[in-house]
Amino acid sequence: HNHLLGVATTMQHELQKHAPLLQGTISPAQRRAVASFVQAFQDYFDANPRFEQSYAPRSGETFKANLAQSQKKENENQKAYEDLKAAKDAEIAAGQEQMDTTTREPADSDEKCTG
């Protein structure tokens, strides 16, 4: 437990020492969790730990929300790309058709002149 006491003491000291620096990076809930650990660190390493603060569900929910938002944006971007590609393909086809028509017209004119 001496090692844990040292860890708890160091954490408390560093949090106090760097409080202004950590102000925006540690949430109040995280600060309370650390304070709770510092006050009763031995409870966190019992055979039946009482530390029930879990960030995983919130992190998982945030991840899922971010993933859904990213997938939605990706789908929108994919649709925009496909629309742009279709428009450009149509433009290319129209340009090709105009070139073919322009190329055939002088040939038709030449045939009429020689004919």
CSV table of C-alpha atoms in Angstrom, one decimal:
chain,number,residue,atom,x,y,z
A,1,HIS,CA,0.0,0.0,0.0
A,2,ASN,CA,3.0,2.3,0.4
A,3,HIS,CA,3.4,2.4,-3.4
A,4,LEU,CA,-0.3,3.2,-3.8
A,5,LEU,CA,0.0,6.0,-1.2
A,6,GLY,CA,2.9,7.4,-3.1
A,7,VAL,CA,0.9,7.3,-6.4
A,8,ALA,CA,-2.1,9.0,-4.7
A,9,THR,CA,0.1,11.6,-3.1
A,10,THR,CA,1.9,12.3,-6.4
A,11,MET,CA,-1.4,12.6,-8.3
A,12,GLN,CA,-2.7,15.1,-5.7
A,13,HIS,CA,0.5,17.1,-5.8
A,14,GLU,CA,0.6,17.3,-9.6
A,15,LEU,CA,-3.1,18.2,-9.9
A,16,GLN,CA,-2.6,21.0,-7.5
A,17,LYS,CA,0.7,22.1,-9.0
A,18,HIS,CA,-0.7,22.1,-12.6
A,19,ALA,CA,-4.3,23.1,-11.8
A,20,PRO,CA,-4.3,26.1,-14.2
A,21,LEU,CA,-2.8,24.0,-17.0
A,22,LEU,CA,-5.3,21.2,-16.5
A,23,GLN,CA,-8.3,23.5,-16.1
A,24,GLY,CA,-9.8,22.8,-19.5
A,25,THR,CA,-8.5,19.3,-20.0
A,26,ILE,CA,-9.9,17.5,-17.0
A,27,SER,CA,-13.7,17.4,-16.6
A,28,PRO,CA,-15.3,17.9,-13.2
A,29,ALA,CA,-16.3,14.2,-13.1
A,30,GLN,CA,-12.7,13.2,-13.8
A,31,ARG,CA,-11.4,15.5,-11.1
A,32,ARG,CA,-13.9,14.0,-8.7
A,33,ALA,CA,-12.8,10.5,-9.7
A,34,VAL,CA,-9.1,11.4,-9.1
A,35,ALA,CA,-10.0,13.1,-5.8
A,36,SER,CA,-11.9,10.0,-4.7
A,37,PHE,CA,-8.9,7.8,-5.6
A,38,VAL,CA,-6.5,10.0,-3.7
A,39,GLN,CA,-8.8,10.0,-0.6
A,40,ALA,CA,-9.4,6.2,-0.6
A,41,PHE,CA,-6.9,4.6,-3.0
A,42,GLN,CA,-6.9,1.3,-1.2
A,43,ASP,CA,-10.6,0.9,-2.1
A,44,TYR,CA,-9.7,0.8,-5.8
A,45,PHE,CA,-7.5,-2.3,-5.4
A,46,ASP,CA,-9.6,-4.5,-3.1
A,47,ALA,CA,-10.6,-8.0,-4.1
A,48,ASN,CA,-14.1,-6.4,-4.8
A,49,PRO,CA,-13.3,-3.0,-6.2
A,50,ARG,CA,-15.8,-0.3,-5.4
A,51,PHE,CA,-14.6,1.9,-8.2
A,52,GLU,CA,-17.6,2.0,-10.5
A,53,GLN,CA,-16.9,5.1,-12.4
A,54,SER,CA,-16.7,3.9,-16.0
A,55,TYR,CA,-15.9,6.1,-18.9
A,56,ALA,CA,-16.3,3.3,-21.4
A,57,PRO,CA,-20.1,3.6,-21.9
A,58,ARG,CA,-19.9,7.4,-22.4
A,59,SER,CA,-16.9,7.0,-24.6
A,60,GLY,CA,-18.7,4.2,-26.5
A,61,GLU,CA,-21.7,6.4,-26.9
A,62,THR,CA,-19.6,9.3,-28.1
A,63,PHE,CA,-17.7,7.0,-30.5
A,64,LYS,CA,-21.0,5.7,-31.9
A,65,ALA,CA,-22.4,9.2,-32.3
A,66,ASN,CA,-19.2,10.4,-34.0
A,67,LEU,CA,-19.1,7.3,-36.2
A,68,ALA,CA,-22.7,7.8,-37.2
A,69,GLN,CA,-22.1,11.4,-38.0
A,70,SER,CA,-18.9,10.5,-40.0
A,71,GLN,CA,-20.8,7.8,-41.9
A,72,LYS,CA,-23.6,10.2,-42.7
A,73,LYS,CA,-21.1,12.8,-43.9
A,74,GLU,CA,-19.2,10.1,-45.9
A,75,ASN,CA,-22.5,9.1,-47.6
A,76,GLU,CA,-23.3,12.7,-48.4
A,77,ASN,CA,-19.8,13.2,-49.9
A,78,GLN,CA,-20.1,9.9,-51.8
A,79,LYS,CA,-23.5,11.1,-53.3
A,80,ALA,CA,-22.0,14.5,-54.1
A,81,TYR,CA,-19.1,12.7,-55.9
A,82,GLU,CA,-21.4,10.4,-57.8
A,83,ASP,CA,-23.5,13.4,-58.9
A,84,LEU,CA,-20.5,15.4,-60.0
A,85,LYS,CA,-19.0,12.3,-61.8
A,86,ALA,CA,-22.3,11.8,-63.6
A,87,ALA,CA,-22.4,15.5,-64.6
A,88,LYS,CA,-18.8,15.4,-65.9
A,89,ASP,CA,-19.4,12.1,-67.7
A,90,ALA,CA,-22.5,13.7,-69.4
A,91,GLU,CA,-20.4,16.7,-70.3
A,92,ILE,CA,-17.6,14.6,-71.7
A,93,ALA,CA,-20.2,12.5,-73.7
A,94,ALA,CA,-21.8,15.7,-75.1
A,95,GLY,CA,-18.3,17.1,-76.0
A,96,GLN,CA,-17.4,13.8,-77.7
A,97,GLU,CA,-20.7,13.8,-79.6
A,98,GLN,CA,-20.2,17.4,-80.7
A,99,MET,CA,-16.6,16.5,-81.9
A,100,ASP,CA,-18.0,13.5,-83.8
A,101,THR,CA,-20.7,15.6,-85.4
A,102,THR,CA,-18.2,18.4,-86.2
A,103,THR,CA,-15.7,15.9,-87.7
A,104,ARG,CA,-18.5,14.2,-89.8
A,105,GLU,CA,-19.9,17.5,-91.1
A,106,PRO,CA,-16.7,18.6,-93.0
A,107,ALA,CA,-16.4,15.1,-94.3
A,108,ASP,CA,-20.0,15.3,-95.6
A,109,SER,CA,-19.2,18.7,-97.1
A,110,ASP,CA,-16.1,17.4,-98.8
A,111,GLU,CA,-18.1,14.5,-100.3
A,112,LYS,CA,-20.7,16.9,-101.6
A,113,CYS,CA,-18.1,19.1,-103.2
A,114,THR,CA,-16.3,16.3,-104.9
A,115,GLY,CA,-19.5,14.4,-105.8
